[in-house]
PDB file of C-alpha atoms in Angstrom:
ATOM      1  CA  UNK A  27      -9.156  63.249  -1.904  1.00 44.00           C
ATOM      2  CA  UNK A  28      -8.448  62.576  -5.754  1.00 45.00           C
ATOM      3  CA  UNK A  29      -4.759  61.915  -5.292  1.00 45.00           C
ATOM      4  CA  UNK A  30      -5.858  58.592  -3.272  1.00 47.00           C
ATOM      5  CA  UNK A  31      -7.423  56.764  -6.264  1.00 48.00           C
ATOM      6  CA  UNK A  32      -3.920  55.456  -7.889  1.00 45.00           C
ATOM      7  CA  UNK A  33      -3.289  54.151  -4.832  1.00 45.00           C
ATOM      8  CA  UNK A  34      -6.556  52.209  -4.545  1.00 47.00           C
ATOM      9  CA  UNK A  35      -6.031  51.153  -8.131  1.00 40.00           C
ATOM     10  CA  UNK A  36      -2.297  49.908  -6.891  1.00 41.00           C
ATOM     11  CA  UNK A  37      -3.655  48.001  -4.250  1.00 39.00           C
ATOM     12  CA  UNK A  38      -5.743  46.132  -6.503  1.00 45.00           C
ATOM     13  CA  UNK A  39      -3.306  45.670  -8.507  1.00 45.00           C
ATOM     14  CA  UNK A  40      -1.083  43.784  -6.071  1.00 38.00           C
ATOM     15  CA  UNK A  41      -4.173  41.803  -4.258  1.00 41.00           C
ATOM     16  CA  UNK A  42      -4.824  40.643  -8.079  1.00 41.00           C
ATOM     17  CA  UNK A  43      -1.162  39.829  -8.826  1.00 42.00           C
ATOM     18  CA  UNK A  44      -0.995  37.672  -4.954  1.00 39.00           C
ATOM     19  CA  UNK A  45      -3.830  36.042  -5.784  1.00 41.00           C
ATOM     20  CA  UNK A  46      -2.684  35.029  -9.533  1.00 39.00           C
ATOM     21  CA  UNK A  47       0.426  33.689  -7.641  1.00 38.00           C
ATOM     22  CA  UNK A  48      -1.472  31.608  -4.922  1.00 40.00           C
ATOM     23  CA  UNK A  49      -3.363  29.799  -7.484  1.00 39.00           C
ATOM     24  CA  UNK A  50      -0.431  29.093  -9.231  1.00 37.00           C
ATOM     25  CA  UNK A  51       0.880  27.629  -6.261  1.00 33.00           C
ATOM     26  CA  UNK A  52      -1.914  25.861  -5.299  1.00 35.00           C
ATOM     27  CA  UNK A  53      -1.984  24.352  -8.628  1.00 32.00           C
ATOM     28  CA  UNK A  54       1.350  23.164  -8.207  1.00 32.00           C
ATOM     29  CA  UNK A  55       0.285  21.256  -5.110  1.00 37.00           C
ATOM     30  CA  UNK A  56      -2.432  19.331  -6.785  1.00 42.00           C
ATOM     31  CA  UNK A  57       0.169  18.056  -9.328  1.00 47.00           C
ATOM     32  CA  UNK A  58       1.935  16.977  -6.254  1.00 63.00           C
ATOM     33  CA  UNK A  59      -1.677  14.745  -6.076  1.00 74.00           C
ATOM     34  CA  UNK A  60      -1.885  13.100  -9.509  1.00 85.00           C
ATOM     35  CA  UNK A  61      -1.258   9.473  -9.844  1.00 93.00           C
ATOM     36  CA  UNK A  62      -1.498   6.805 -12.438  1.00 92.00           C
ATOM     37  CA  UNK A  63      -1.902   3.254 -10.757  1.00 96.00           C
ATOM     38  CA  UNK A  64      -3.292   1.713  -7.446  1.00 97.00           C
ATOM     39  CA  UNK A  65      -1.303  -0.489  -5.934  1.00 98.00           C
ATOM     40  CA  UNK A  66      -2.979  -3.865  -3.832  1.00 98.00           C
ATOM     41  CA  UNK A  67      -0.092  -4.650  -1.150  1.00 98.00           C
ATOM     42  CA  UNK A  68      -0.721  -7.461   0.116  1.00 98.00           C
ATOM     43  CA  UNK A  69       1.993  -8.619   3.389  1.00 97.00           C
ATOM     44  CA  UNK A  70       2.738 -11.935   5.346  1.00 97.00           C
ATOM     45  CA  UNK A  71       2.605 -11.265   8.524  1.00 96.00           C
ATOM     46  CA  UNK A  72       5.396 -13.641  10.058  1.00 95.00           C
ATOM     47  CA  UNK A  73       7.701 -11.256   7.723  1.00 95.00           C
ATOM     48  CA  UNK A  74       5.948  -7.768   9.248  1.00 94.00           C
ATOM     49  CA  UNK A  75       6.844  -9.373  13.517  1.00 92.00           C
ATOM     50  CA  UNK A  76      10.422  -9.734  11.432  1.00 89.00           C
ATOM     51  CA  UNK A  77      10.434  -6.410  10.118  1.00 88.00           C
ATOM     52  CA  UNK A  78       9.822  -4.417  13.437  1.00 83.00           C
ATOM     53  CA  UNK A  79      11.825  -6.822  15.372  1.00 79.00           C
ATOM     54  CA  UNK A  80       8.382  -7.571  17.217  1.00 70.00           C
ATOM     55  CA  UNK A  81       7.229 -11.137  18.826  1.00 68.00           C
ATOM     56  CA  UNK A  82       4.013 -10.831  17.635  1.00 82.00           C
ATOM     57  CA  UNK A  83       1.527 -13.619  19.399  1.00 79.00           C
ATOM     58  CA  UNK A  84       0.179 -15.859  16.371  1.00 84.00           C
ATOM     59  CA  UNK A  85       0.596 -13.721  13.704  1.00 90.00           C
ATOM     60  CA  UNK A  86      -2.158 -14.761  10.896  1.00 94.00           C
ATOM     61  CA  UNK A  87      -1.166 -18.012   8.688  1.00 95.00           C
ATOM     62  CA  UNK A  88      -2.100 -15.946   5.318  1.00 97.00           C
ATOM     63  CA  UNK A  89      -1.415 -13.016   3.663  1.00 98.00           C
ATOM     64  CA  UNK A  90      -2.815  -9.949   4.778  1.00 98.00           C
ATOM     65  CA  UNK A  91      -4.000  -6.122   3.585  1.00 98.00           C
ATOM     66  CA  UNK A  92      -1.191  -3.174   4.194  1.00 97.00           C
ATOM     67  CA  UNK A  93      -3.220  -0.889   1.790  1.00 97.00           C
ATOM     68  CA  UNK A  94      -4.505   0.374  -1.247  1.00 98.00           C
ATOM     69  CA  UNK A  95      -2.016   3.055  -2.405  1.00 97.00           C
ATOM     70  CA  UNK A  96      -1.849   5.099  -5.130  1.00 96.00           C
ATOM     71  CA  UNK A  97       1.315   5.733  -6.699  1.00 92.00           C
ATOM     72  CA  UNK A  98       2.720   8.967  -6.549  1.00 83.00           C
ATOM     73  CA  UNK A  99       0.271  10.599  -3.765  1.00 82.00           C
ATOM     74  CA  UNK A 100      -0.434  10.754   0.005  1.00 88.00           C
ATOM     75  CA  UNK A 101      -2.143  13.140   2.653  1.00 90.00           C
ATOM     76  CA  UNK A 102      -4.211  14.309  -0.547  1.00 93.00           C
ATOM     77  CA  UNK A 103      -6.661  15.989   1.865  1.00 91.00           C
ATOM     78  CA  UNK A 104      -5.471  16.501   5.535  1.00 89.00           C
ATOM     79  CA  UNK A 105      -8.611  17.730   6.978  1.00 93.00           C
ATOM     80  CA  UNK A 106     -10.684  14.829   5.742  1.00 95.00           C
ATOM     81  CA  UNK A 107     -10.098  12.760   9.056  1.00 95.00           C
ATOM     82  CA  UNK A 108     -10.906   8.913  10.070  1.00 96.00           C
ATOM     83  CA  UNK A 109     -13.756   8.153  11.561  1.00 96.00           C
ATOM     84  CA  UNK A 110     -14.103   4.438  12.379  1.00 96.00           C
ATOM     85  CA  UNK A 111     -18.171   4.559  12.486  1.00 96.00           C
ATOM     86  CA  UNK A 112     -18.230   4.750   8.978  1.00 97.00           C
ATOM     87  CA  UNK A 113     -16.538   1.509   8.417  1.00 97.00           C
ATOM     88  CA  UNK A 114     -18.588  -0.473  11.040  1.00 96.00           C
ATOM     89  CA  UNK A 115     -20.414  -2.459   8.794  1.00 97.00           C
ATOM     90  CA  UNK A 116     -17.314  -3.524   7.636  1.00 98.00           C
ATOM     91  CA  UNK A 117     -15.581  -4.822  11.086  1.00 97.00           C
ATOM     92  CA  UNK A 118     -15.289  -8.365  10.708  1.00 96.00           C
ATOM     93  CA  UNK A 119     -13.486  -8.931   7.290  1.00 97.00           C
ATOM     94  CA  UNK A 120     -11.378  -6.126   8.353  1.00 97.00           C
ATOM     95  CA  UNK A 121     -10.118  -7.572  11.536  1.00 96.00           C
ATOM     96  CA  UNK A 122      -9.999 -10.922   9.303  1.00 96.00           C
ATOM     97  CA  UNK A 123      -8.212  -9.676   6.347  1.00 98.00           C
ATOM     98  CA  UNK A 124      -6.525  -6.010   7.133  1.00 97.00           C
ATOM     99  CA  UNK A 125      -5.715  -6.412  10.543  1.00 95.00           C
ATOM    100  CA  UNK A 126      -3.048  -4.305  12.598  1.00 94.00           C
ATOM    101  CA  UNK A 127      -0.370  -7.556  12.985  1.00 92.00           C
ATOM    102  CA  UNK A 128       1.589  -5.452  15.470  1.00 90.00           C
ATOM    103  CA  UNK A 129      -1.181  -4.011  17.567  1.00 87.00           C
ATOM    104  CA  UNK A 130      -3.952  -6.794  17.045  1.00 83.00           C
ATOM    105  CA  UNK A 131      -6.119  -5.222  20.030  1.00 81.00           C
ATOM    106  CA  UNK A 132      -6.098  -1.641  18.236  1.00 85.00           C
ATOM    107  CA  UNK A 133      -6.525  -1.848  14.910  1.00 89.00           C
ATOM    108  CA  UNK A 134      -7.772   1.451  14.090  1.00 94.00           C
ATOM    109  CA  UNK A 135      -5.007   3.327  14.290  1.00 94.00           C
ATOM    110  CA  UNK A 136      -3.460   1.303  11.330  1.00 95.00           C
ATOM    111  CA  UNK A 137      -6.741   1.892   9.345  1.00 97.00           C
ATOM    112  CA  UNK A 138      -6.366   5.892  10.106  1.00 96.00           C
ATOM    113  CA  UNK A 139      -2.817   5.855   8.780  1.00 96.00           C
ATOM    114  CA  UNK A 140      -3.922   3.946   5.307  1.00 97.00           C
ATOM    115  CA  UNK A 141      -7.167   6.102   5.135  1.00 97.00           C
ATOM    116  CA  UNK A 142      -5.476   9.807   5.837  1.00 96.00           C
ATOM    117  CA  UNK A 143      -2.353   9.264   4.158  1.00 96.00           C
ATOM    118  CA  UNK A 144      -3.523   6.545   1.196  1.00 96.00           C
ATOM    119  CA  UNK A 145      -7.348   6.843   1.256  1.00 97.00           C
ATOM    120  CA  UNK A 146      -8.180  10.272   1.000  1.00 96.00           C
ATOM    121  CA  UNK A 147      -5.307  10.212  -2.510  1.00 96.00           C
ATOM    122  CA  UNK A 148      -7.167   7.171  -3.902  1.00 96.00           C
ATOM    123  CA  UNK A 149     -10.739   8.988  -2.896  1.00 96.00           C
ATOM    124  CA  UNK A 150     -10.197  10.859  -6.284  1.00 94.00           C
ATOM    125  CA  UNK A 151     -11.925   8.016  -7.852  1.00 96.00           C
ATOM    126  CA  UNK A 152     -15.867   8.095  -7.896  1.00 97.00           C
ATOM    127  CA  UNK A 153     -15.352   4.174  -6.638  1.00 97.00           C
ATOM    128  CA  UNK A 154     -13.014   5.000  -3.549  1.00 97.00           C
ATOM    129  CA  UNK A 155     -14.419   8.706  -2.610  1.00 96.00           C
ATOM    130  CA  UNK A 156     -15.605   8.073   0.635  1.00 97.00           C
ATOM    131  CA  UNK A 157     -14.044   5.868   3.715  1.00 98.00           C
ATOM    132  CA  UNK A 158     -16.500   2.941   3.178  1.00 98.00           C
ATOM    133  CA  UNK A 159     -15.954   3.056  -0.066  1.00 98.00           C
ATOM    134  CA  UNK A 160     -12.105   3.080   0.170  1.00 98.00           C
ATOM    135  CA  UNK A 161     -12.244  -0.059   2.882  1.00 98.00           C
ATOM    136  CA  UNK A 162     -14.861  -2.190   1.193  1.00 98.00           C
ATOM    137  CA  UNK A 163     -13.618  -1.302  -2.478  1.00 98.00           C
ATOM    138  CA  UNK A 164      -9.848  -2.565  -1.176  1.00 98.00           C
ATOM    139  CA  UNK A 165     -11.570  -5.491   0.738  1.00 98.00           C
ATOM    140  CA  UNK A 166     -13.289  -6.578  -2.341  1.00 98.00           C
ATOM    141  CA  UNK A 167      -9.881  -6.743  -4.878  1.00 98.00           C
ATOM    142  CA  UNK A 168      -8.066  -8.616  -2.186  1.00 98.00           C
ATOM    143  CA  UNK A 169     -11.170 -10.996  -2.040  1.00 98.00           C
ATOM    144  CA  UNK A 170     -11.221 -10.969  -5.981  1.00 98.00           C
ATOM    145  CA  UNK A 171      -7.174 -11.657  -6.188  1.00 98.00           C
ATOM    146  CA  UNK A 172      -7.964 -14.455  -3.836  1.00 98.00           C
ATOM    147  CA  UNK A 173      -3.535 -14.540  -3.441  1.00 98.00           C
ATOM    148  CA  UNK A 174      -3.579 -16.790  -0.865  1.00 98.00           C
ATOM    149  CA  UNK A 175      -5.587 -19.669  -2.931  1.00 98.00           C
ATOM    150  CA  UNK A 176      -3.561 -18.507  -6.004  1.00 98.00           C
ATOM    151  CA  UNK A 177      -0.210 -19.374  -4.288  1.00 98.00           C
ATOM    152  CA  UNK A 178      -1.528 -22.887  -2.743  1.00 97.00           C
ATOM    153  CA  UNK A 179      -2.119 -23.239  -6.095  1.00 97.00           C
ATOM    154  CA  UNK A 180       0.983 -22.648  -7.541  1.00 97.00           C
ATOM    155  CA  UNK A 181       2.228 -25.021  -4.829  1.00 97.00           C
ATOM    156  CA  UNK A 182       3.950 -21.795  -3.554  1.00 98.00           C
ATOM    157  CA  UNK A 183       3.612 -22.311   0.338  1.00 97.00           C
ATOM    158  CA  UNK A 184       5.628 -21.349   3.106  1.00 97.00           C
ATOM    159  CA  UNK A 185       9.025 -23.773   3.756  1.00 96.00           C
ATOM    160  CA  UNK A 186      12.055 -23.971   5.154  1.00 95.00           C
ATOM    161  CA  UNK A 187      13.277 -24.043   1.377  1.00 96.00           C
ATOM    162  CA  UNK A 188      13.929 -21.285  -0.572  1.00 97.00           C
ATOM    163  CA  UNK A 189      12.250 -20.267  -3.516  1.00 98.00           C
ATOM    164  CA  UNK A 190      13.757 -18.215  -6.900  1.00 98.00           C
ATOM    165  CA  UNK A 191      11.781 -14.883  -6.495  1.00 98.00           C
ATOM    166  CA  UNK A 192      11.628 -14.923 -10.423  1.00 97.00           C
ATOM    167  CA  UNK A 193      10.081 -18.847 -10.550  1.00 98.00           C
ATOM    168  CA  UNK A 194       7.323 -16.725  -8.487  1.00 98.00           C
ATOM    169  CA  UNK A 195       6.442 -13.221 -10.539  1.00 97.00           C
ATOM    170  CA  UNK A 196       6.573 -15.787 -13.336  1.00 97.00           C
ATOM    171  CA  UNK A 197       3.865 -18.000 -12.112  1.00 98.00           C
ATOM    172  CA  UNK A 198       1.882 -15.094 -10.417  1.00 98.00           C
ATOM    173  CA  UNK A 199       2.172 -13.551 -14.375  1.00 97.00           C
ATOM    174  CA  UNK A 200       0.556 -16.627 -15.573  1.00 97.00           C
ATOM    175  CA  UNK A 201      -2.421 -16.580 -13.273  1.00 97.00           C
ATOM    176  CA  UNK A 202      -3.539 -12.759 -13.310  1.00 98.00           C
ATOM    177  CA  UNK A 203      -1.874 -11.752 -16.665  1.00 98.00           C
ATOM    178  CA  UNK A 204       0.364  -9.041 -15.614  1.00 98.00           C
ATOM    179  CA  UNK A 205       3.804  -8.518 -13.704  1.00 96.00           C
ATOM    180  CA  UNK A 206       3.475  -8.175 -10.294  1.00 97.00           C
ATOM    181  CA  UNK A 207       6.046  -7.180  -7.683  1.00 97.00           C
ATOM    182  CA  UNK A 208       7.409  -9.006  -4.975  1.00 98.00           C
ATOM    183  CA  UNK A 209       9.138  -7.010  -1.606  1.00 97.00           C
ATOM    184  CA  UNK A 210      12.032  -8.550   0.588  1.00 97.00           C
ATOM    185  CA  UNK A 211      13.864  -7.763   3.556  1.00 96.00           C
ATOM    186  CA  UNK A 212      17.331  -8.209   2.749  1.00 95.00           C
ATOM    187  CA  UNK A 213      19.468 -10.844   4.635  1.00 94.00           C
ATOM    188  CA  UNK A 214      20.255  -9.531   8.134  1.00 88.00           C
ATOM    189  CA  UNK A 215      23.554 -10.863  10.175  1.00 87.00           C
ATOM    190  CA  UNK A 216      23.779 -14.864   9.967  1.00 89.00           C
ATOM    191  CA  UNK A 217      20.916 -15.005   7.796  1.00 92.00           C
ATOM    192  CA  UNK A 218      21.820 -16.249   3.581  1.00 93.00           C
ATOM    193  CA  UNK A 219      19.008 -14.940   1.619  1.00 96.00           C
ATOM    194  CA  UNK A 220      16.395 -12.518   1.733  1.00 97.00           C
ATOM    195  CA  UNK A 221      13.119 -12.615   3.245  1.00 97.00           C
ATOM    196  CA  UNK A 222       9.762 -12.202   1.144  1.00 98.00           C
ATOM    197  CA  UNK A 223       7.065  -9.426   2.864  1.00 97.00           C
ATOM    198  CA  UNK A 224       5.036  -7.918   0.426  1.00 97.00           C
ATOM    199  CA  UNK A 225       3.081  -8.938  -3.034  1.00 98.00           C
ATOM    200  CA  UNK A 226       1.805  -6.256  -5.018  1.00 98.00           C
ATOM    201  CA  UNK A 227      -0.783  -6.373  -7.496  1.00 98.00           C
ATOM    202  CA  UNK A 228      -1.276  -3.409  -9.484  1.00 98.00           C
ATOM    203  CA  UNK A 229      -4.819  -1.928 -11.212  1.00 98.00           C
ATOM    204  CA  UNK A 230      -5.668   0.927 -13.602  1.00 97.00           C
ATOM    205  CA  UNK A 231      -7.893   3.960 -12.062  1.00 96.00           C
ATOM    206  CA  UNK A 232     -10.717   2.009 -13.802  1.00 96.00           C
ATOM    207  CA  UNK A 233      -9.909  -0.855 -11.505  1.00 97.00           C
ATOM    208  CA  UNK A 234      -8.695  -3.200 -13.992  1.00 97.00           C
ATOM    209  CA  UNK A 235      -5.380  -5.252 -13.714  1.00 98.00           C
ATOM    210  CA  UNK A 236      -1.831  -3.625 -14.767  1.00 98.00           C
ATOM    211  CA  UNK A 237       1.633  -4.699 -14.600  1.00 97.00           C
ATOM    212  CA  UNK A 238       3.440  -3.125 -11.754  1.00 95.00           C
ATOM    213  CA  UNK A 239       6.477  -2.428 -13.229  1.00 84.00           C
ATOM    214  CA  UNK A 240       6.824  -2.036 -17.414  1.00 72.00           C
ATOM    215  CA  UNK A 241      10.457  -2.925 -19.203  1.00 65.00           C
ATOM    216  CA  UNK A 242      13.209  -0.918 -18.483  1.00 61.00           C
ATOM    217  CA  UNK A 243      11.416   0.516 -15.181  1.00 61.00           C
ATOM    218  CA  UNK A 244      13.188   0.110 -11.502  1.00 53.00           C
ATOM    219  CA  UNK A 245      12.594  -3.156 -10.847  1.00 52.00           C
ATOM    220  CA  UNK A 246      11.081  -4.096 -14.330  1.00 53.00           C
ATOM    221  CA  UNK A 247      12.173  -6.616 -17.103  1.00 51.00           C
ATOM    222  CA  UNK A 248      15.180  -5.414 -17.903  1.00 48.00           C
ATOM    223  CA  UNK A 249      15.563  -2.433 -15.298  1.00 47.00           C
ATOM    224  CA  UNK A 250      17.537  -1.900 -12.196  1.00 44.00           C
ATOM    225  CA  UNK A 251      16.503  -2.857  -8.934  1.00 46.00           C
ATOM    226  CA  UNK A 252      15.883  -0.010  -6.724  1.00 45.00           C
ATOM    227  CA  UNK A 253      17.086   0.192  -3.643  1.00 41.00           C
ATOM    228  CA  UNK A 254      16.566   2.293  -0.415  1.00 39.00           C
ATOM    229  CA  UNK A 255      14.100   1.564   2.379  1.00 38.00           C
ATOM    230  CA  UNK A 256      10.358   0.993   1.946  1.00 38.00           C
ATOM    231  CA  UNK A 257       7.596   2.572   4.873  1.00 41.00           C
ATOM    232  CA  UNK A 258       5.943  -1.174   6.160  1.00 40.00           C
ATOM    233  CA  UNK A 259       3.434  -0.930   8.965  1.00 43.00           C
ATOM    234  CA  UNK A 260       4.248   0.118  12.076  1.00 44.00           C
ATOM    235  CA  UNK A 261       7.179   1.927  11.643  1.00 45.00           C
ATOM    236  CA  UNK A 262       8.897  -1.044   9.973  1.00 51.00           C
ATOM    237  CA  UNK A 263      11.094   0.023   6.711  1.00 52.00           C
ATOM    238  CA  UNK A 264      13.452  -2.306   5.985  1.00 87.00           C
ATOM    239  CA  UNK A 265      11.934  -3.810   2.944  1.00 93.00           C
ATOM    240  CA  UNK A 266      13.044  -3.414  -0.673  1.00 95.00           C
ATOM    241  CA  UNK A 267      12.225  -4.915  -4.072  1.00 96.00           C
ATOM    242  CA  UNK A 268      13.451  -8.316  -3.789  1.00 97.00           C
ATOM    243  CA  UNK A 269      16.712  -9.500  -6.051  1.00 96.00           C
ATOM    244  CA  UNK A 270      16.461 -11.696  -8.779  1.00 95.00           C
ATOM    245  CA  UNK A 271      18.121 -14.910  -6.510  1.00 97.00           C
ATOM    246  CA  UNK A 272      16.536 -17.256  -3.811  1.00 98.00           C
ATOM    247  CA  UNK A 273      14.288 -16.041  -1.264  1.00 98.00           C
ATOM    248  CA  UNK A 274      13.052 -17.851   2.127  1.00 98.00           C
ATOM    249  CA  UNK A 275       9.160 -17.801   2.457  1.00 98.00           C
ATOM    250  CA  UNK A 276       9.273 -18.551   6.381  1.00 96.00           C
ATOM    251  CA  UNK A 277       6.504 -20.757   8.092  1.00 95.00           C
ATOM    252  CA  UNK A 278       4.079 -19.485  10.981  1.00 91.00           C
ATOM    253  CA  UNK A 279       5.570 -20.044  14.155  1.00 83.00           C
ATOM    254  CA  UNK A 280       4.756 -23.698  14.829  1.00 71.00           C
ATOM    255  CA  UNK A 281       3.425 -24.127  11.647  1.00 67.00           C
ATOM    256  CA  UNK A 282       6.651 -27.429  11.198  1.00 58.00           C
ATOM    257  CA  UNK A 283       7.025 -29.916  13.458  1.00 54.00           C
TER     258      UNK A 283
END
């Protein structure tokens, strides 16, 4: 029974080598997890109905949530799941402030989507590691940005005139101290300039403001634009980094006479 014993030893051998080989993979996969920012997208809602071609029924008068996203991660953990009870302390302001615009009388599915594919990436932080923490962490920067007073501020309101996209990162610069970035749908058939959708405000993983995009960067000072769809809610993806030029900031639905 000797004569067995190499092959034992071979067999351990191999197990040893496979399992040298999965951790190697796996360690790939968690570089696939590693980010460097968190990005605060805030969107206005008249531009979201646009977006997914949806008549929405009196879509919110300020700017909303979309998410909390880290940069170069999702789905960081597919079996940690949604569970809505853990957030329901936290119902109102998110039904005020991050509601589903599309689907206002089911807004938990949105809030599943940001948690499982956004959440459970930015959960790396001690801050944002659980689902409360996550919700009430991003509720609490919007509330700190404060971007709608900011822009009524900046006597940056909604019109039927446009605005130059680069008169607003400049002024938004001069209130929070870094570069933010500004989305846009791009002019669709009749239509002369773009639309603006989405703000973003960008923060270090110790939660502290950062610009969004440095010199030289797509859609920096100094760098191309990129192009190429952007996911938006609901299935919407037309939106890109707006072009230096005009942009139309539409009105609410009845908001002019």
């Amino acid at each position: 029974m000797r004569p067995a014993a190499p092959h034992r030893l071979l067999l351990s051998s191999l197990c040893l080598a496979l399992c040298c080989l999965g951790g190697a993979r796996g360690s790939r996969r968690s570089d696939n997890h590693e980010w460097k920012k968190l990005i605060m997208v805030h969107h206005w809602p008249v531009t979201v109905c646009k977006e997914v071609e949806n008549d929405c029924r009196d879509p919110p008068d300020y700017w909303t949530i979309h998410g909390l996203w880290p940069d170069k991660a999702e789905e960081c953990n597919g079996s940690w799941h949604f569970h809505l009870e853990e957030i329901k302390d936290l119902m109102p302001e998110m039904k005020m402030y991050w509601p589903d615009v599309i689907h206002p009388l089911n807004h938990s599915h949105f809030w599943k989507h940001e948690w499982e594919k956004h959440g459970t990436c930015a959960a790396q932080l001690d801050a944002l590691n659980s689902q409360k923490k996550y919700f009430g962490g991003s509720l609490d920067l919007y509330r700190d940005l404060n971007l709608n007073s900011m822009l009524q501020k900046l006597g940056i309101k909604p019109s039927i005139n446009y605005y130059q996209v680069s008169d607003i990162k400049d002024a938004l610069a001069s209130i929070y101290g870094v570069i933010p970035k500004i989305q846009c749908l791009p002019p669709q058939q009749g239509e002369e300039v773009q639309t603006i959708g989405q703000i973003e405000l960008c923060f270090t993983k110790e939660l502290r403001l950062r610009n969004c995009t440095e010199p030289g960067e797509p859609g920096g000072p100094g760098g191309p634009a990129p192009r190429g769809p952007r996911t938006g809610v609901s299935g919407g993806t037309g939106l890109e980094v707006c072009e230096d030029g005009p942009a139309f900031y539409p009105p609410p639905p009845g908001a002019l006479p």
